[in-house]
PDB file of C-alpha atoms in Angstrom:
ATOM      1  CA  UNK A   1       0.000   0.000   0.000  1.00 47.00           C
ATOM      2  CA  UNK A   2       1.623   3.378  -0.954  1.00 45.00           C
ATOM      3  CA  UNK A   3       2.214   6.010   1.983  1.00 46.00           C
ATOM      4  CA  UNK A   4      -0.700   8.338  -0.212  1.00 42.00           C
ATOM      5  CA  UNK A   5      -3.355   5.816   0.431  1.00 44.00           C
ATOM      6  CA  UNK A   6      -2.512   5.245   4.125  1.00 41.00           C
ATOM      7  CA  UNK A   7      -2.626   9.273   4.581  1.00 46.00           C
ATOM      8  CA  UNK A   8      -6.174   9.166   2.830  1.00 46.00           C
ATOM      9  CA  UNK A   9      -7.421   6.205   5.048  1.00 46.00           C
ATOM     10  CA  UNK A  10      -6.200   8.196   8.516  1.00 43.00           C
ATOM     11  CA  UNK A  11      -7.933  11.053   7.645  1.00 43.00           C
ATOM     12  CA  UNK A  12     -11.189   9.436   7.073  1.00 44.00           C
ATOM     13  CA  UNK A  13     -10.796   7.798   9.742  1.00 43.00           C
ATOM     14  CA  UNK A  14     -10.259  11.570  12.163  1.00 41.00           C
ATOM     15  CA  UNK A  15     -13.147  12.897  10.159  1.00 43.00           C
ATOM     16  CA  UNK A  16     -15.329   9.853  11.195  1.00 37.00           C
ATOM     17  CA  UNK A  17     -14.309   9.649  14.856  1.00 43.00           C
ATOM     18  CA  UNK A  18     -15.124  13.704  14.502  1.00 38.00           C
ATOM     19  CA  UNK A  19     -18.706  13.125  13.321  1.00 40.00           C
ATOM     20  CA  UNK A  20     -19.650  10.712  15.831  1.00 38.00           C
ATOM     21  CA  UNK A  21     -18.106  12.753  18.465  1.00 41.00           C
ATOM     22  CA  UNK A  22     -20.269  15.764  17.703  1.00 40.00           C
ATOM     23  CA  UNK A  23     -23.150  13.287  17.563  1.00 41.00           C
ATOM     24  CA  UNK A  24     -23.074  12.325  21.097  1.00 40.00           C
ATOM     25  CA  UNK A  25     -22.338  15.982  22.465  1.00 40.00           C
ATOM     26  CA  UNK A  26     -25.269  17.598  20.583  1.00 44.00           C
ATOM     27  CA  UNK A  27     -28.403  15.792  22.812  1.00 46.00           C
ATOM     28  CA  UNK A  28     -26.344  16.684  26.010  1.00 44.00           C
ATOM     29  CA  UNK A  29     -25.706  20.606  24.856  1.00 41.00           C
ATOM     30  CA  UNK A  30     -29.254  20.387  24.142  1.00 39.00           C
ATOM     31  CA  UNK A  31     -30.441  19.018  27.678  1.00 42.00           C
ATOM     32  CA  UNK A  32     -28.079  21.703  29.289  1.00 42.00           C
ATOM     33  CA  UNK A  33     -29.833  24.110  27.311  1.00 41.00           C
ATOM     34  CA  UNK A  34     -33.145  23.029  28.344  1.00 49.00           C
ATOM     35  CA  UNK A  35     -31.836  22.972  32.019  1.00 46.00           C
ATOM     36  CA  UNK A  36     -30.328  26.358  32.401  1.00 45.00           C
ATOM     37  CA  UNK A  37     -32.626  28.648  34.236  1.00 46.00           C
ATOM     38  CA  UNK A  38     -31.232  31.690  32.074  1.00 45.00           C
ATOM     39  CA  UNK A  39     -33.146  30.020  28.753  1.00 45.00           C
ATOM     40  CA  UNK A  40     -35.860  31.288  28.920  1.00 49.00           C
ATOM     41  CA  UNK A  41     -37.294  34.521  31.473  1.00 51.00           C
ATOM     42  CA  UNK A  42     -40.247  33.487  34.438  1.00 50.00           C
ATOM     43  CA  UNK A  43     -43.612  34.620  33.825  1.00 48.00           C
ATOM     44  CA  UNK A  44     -43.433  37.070  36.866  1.00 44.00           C
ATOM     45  CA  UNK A  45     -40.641  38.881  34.523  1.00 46.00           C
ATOM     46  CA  UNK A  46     -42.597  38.951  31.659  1.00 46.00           C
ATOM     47  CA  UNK A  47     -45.690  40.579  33.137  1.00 46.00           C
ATOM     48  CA  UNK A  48     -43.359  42.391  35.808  1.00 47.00           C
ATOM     49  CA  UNK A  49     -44.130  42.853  39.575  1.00 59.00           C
ATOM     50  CA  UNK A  50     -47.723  42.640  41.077  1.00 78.00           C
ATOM     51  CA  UNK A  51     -48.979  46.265  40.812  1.00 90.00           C
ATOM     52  CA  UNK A  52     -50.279  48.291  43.842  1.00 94.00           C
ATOM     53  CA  UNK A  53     -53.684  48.191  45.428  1.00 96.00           C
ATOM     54  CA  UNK A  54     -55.244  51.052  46.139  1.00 96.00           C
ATOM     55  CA  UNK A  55     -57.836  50.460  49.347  1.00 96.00           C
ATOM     56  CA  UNK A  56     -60.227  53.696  49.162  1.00 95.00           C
ATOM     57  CA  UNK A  57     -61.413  53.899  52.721  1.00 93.00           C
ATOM     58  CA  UNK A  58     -63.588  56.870  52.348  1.00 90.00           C
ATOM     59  CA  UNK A  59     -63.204  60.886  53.430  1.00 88.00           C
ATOM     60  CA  UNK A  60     -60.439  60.816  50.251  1.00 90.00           C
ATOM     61  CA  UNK A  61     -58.201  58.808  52.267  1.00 93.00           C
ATOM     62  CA  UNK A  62     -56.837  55.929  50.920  1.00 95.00           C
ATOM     63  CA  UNK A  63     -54.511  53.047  52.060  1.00 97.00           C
ATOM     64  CA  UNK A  64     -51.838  51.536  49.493  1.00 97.00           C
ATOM     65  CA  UNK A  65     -51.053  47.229  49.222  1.00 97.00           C
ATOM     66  CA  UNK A  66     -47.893  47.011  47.701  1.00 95.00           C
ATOM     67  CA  UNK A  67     -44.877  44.226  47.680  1.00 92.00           C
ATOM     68  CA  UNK A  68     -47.551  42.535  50.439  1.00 92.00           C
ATOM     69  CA  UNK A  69     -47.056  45.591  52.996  1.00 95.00           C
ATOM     70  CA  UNK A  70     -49.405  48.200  53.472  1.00 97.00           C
ATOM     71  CA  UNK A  71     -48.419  52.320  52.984  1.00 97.00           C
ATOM     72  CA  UNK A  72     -50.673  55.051  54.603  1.00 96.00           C
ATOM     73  CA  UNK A  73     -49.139  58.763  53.939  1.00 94.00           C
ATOM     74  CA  UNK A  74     -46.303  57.089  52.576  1.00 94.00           C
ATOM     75  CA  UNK A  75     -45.031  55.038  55.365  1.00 95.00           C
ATOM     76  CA  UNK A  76     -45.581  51.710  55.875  1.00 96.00           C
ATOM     77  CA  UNK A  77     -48.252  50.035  58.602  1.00 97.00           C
ATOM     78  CA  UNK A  78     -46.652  47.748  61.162  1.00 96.00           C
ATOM     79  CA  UNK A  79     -48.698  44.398  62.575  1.00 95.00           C
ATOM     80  CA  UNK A  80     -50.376  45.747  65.739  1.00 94.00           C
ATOM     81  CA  UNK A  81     -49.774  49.450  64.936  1.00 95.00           C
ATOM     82  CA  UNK A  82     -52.469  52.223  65.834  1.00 95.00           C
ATOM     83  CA  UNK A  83     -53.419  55.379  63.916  1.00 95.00           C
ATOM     84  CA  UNK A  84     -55.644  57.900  65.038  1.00 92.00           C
ATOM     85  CA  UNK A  85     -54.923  61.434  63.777  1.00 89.00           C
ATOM     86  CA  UNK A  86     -58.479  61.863  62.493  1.00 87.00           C
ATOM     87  CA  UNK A  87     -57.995  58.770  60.418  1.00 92.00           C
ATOM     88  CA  UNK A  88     -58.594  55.410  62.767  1.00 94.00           C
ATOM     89  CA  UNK A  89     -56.213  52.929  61.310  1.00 96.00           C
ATOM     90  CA  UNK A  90     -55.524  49.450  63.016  1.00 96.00           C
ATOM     91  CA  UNK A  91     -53.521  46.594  61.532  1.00 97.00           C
ATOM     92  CA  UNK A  92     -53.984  43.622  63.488  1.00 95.00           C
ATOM     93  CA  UNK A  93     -51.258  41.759  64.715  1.00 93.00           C
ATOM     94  CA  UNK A  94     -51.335  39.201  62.809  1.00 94.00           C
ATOM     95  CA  UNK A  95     -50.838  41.252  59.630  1.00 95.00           C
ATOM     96  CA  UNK A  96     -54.275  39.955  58.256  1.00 96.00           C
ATOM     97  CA  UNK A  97     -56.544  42.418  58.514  1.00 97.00           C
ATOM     98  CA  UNK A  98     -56.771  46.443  58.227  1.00 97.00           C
ATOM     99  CA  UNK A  99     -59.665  48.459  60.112  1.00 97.00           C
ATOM    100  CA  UNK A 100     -60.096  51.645  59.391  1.00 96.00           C
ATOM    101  CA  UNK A 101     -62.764  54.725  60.240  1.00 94.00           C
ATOM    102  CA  UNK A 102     -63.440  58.002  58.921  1.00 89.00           C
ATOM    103  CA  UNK A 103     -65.832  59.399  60.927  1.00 81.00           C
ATOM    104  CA  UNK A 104     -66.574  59.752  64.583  1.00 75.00           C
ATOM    105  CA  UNK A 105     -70.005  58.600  66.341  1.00 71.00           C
ATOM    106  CA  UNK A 106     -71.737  55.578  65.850  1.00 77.00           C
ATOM    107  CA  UNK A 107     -70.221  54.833  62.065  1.00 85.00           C
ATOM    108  CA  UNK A 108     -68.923  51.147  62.383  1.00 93.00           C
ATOM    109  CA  UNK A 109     -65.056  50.151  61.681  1.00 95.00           C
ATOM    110  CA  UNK A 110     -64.615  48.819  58.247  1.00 96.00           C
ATOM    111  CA  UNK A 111     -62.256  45.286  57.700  1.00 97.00           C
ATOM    112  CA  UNK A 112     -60.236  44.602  54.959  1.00 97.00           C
ATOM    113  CA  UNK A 113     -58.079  41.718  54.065  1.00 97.00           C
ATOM    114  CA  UNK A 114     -54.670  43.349  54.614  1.00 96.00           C
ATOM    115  CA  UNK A 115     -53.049  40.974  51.884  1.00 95.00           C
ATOM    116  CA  UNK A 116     -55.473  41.545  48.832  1.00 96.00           C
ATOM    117  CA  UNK A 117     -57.171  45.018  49.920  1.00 95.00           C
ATOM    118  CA  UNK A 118     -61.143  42.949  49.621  1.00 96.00           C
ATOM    119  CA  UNK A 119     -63.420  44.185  51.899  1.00 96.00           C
ATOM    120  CA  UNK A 120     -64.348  42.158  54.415  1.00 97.00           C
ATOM    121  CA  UNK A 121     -67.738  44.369  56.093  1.00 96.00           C
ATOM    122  CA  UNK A 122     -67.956  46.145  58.660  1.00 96.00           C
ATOM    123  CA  UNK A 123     -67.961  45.705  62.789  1.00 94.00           C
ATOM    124  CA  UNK A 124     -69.492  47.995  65.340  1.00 90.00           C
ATOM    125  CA  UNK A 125     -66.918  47.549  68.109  1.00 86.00           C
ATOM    126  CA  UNK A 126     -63.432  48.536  68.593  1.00 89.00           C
ATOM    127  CA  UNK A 127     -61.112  45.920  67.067  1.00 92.00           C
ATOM    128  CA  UNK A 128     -58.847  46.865  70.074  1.00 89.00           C
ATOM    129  CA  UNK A 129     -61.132  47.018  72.854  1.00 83.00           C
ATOM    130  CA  UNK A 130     -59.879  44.955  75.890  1.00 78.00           C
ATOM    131  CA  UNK A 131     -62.751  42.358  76.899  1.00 85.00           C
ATOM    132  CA  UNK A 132     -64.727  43.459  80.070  1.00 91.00           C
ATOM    133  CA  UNK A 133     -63.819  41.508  83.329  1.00 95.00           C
ATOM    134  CA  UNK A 134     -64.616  42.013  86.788  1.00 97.00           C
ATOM    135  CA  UNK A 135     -62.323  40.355  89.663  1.00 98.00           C
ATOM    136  CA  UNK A 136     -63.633  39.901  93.405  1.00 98.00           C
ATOM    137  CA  UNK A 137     -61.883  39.836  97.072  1.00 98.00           C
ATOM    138  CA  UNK A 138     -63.407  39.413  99.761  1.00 98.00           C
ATOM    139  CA  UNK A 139     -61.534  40.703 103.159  1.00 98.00           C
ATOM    140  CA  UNK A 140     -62.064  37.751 104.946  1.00 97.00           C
ATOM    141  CA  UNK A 141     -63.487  34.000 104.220  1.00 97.00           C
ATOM    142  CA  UNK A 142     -65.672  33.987 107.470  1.00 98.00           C
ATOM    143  CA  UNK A 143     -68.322  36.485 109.257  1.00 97.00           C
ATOM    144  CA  UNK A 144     -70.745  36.666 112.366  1.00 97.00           C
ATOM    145  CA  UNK A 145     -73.951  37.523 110.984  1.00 97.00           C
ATOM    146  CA  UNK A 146     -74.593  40.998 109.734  1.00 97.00           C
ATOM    147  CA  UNK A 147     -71.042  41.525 110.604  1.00 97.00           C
ATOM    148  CA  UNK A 148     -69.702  44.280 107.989  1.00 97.00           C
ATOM    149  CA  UNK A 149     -66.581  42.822 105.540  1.00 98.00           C
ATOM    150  CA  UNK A 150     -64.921  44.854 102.411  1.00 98.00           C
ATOM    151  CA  UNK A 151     -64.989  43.663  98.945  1.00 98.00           C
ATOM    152  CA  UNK A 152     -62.169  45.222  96.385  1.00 98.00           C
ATOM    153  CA  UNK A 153     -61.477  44.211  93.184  1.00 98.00           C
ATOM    154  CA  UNK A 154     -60.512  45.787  89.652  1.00 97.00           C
ATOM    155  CA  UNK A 155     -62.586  46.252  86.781  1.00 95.00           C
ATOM    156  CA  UNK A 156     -60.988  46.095  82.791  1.00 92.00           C
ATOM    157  CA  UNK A 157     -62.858  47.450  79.545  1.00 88.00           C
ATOM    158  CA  UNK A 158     -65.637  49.020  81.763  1.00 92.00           C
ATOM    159  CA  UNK A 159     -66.126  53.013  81.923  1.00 90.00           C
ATOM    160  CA  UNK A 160     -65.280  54.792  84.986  1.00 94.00           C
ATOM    161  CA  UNK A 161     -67.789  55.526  87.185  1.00 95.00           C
ATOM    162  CA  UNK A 162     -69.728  52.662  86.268  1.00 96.00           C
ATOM    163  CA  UNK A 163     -71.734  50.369  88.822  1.00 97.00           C
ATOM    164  CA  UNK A 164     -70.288  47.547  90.375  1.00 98.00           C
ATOM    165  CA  UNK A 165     -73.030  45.591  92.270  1.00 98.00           C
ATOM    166  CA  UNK A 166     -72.949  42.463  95.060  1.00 98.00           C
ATOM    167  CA  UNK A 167     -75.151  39.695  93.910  1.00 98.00           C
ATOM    168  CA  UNK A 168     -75.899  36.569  96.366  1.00 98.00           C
ATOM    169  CA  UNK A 169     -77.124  33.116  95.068  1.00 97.00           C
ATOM    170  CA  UNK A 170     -80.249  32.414  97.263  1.00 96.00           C
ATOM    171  CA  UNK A 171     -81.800  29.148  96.785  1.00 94.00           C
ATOM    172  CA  UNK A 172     -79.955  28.509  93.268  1.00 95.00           C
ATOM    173  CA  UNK A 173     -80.560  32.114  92.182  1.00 97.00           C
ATOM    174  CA  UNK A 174     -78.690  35.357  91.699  1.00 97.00           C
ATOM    175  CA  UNK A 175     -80.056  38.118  93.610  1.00 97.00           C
ATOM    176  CA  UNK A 176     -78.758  41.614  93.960  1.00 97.00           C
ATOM    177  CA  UNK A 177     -77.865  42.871  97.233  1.00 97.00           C
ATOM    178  CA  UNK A 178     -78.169  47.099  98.555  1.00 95.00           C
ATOM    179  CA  UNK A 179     -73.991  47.028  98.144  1.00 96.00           C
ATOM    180  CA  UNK A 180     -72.824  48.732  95.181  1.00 97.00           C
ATOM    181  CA  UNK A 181     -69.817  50.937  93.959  1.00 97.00           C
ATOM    182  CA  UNK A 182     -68.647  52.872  91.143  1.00 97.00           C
ATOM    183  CA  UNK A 183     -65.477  52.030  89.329  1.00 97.00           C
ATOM    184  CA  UNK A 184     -62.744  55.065  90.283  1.00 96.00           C
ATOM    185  CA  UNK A 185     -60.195  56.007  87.436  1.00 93.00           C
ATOM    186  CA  UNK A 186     -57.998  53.504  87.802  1.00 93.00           C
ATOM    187  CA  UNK A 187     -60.496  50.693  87.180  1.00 95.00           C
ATOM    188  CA  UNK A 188     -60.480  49.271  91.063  1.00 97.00           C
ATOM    189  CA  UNK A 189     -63.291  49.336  93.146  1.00 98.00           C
ATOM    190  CA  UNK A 190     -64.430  48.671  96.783  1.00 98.00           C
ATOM    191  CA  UNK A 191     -67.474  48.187  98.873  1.00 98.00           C
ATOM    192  CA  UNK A 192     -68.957  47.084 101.981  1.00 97.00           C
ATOM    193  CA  UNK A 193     -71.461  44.486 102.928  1.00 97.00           C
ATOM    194  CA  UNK A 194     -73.093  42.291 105.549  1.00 97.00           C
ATOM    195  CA  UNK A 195     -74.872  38.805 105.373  1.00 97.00           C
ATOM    196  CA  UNK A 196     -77.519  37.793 107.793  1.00 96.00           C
ATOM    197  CA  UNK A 197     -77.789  33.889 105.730  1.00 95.00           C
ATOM    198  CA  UNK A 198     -76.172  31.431 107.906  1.00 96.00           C
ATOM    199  CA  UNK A 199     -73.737  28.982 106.350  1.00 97.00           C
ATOM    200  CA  UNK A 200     -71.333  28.901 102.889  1.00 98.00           C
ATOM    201  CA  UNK A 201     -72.665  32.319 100.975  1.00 98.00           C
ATOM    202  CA  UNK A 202     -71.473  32.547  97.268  1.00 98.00           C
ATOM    203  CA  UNK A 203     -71.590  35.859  96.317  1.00 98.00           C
ATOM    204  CA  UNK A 204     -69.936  37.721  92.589  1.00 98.00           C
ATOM    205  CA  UNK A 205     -69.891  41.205  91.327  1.00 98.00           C
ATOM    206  CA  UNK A 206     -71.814  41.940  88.444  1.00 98.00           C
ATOM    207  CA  UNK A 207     -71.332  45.221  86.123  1.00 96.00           C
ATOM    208  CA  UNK A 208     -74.165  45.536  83.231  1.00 94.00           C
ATOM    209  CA  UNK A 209     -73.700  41.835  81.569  1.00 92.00           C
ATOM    210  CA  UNK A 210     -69.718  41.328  83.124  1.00 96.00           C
ATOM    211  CA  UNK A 211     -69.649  38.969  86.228  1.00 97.00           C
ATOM    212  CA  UNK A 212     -66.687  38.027  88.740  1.00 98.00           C
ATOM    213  CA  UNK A 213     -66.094  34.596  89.280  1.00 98.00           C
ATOM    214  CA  UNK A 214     -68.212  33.548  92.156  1.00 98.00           C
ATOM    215  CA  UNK A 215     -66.183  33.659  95.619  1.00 98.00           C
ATOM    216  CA  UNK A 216     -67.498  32.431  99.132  1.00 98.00           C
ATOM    217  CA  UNK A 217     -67.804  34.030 102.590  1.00 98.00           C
ATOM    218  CA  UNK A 218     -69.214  31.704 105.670  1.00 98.00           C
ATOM    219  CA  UNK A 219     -71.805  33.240 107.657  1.00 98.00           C
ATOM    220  CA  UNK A 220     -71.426  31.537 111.231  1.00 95.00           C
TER     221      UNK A 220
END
């Protein structure tokens, strides 16, 4: 074989092994292609960022959703933040609900979803009024009858000045009692009473439709 016909057969041989090469590497350049996130851009790109919500909650005053946080005058509204400068705003503390009022009087607070700015109705009490409780003490646990005794306890989420009243539970019923105070600034109140009903009295405060737990005096 002459040295002109080996040279031919080596270089169809490279351009063969060159072919099959390229062969194999296409369907894997192909799946990296597929694989790399920079192929192709996200839907969220295409259409661009979720645009703001504008909550209208009345007197011209609006509220602003926007990247999932709410703005009011530009600033944003914190979970369990409070705004009252003739504008009642209230974001709950959870971050799930706004209340807001415009107006003054008797016009109810209205709720919206704080993540998607839907209304949600309307409420006639304070979303941030504490619940009204009454606690009870007597001064002592045992009496002689009609002996006098002090009762003192403190009163949440009722208005000063209110009536506190003694009720007694006579055979399985609450009756009120002639002892009754008012509530004092500070939400504490005290009173004194005397029990002519021999034996284990229980006996609770009551203010309007808030009770005390029930607590006992002996009369002996």
């Amino acid at each position: 074989m002459s040295r002109m016909h080996c040279r031919r057969g080596v270089t169809r041989a490279a351009s063969l092994s060159v072919v099959v090469a390229a062969a194999l590497l296409a369907p894997a350049a192909a799946a990296m292609a597929q694989e790399s996130p920079l192929a192709a851009p996200s839907a969220a790109a295409a259409h661009g960022a979720t645009k703001p919500v504008t909550i209208d909650i009345g007197a011209g005053t609006s509220v602003v959703l926007k990247g999932g946080k709410l703005y009011y005058a530009g600033k944003a509204l914190k979970p369990g933040q409070i705004i009252n400068d003739g504008i009642y705003l209230y974001l709950s503390a959870d971050g799930q609900r706004l209340y807001s009022k415009t107006q003054g009087g008797g016009t109810p607070y209205a709720i919206w979803n704080a993540k998607t700015g839907k209304s949600l109705g309307t409420q006639k009490n304070s979303p941030t009024a504490a619940k009204a409780s009454l606690t009870a003490k007597a001064s002592t646990a045992s009496v002689r009858a009609w002996q006098k005794f002090t009762i003192t306890g403190k009163a949440t989420g009722i208005k000063a000045g209110s009536k506190v009243t003694l009720q007694q539970k006579q055979r399985g019923v609450w009756k009120s009692l002639p002892a009754a105070a008012p509530v004092n600034k500070s939400g504490s109140y005290s009173l004194w009473a005397k029990l002519g009903l021999k034996g284990t009295n229980e006996l609770r405060m009551v203010a309007g439709t808030t009770y005390s737990p029930v607590f006992k005096v002996t009369v002996r």
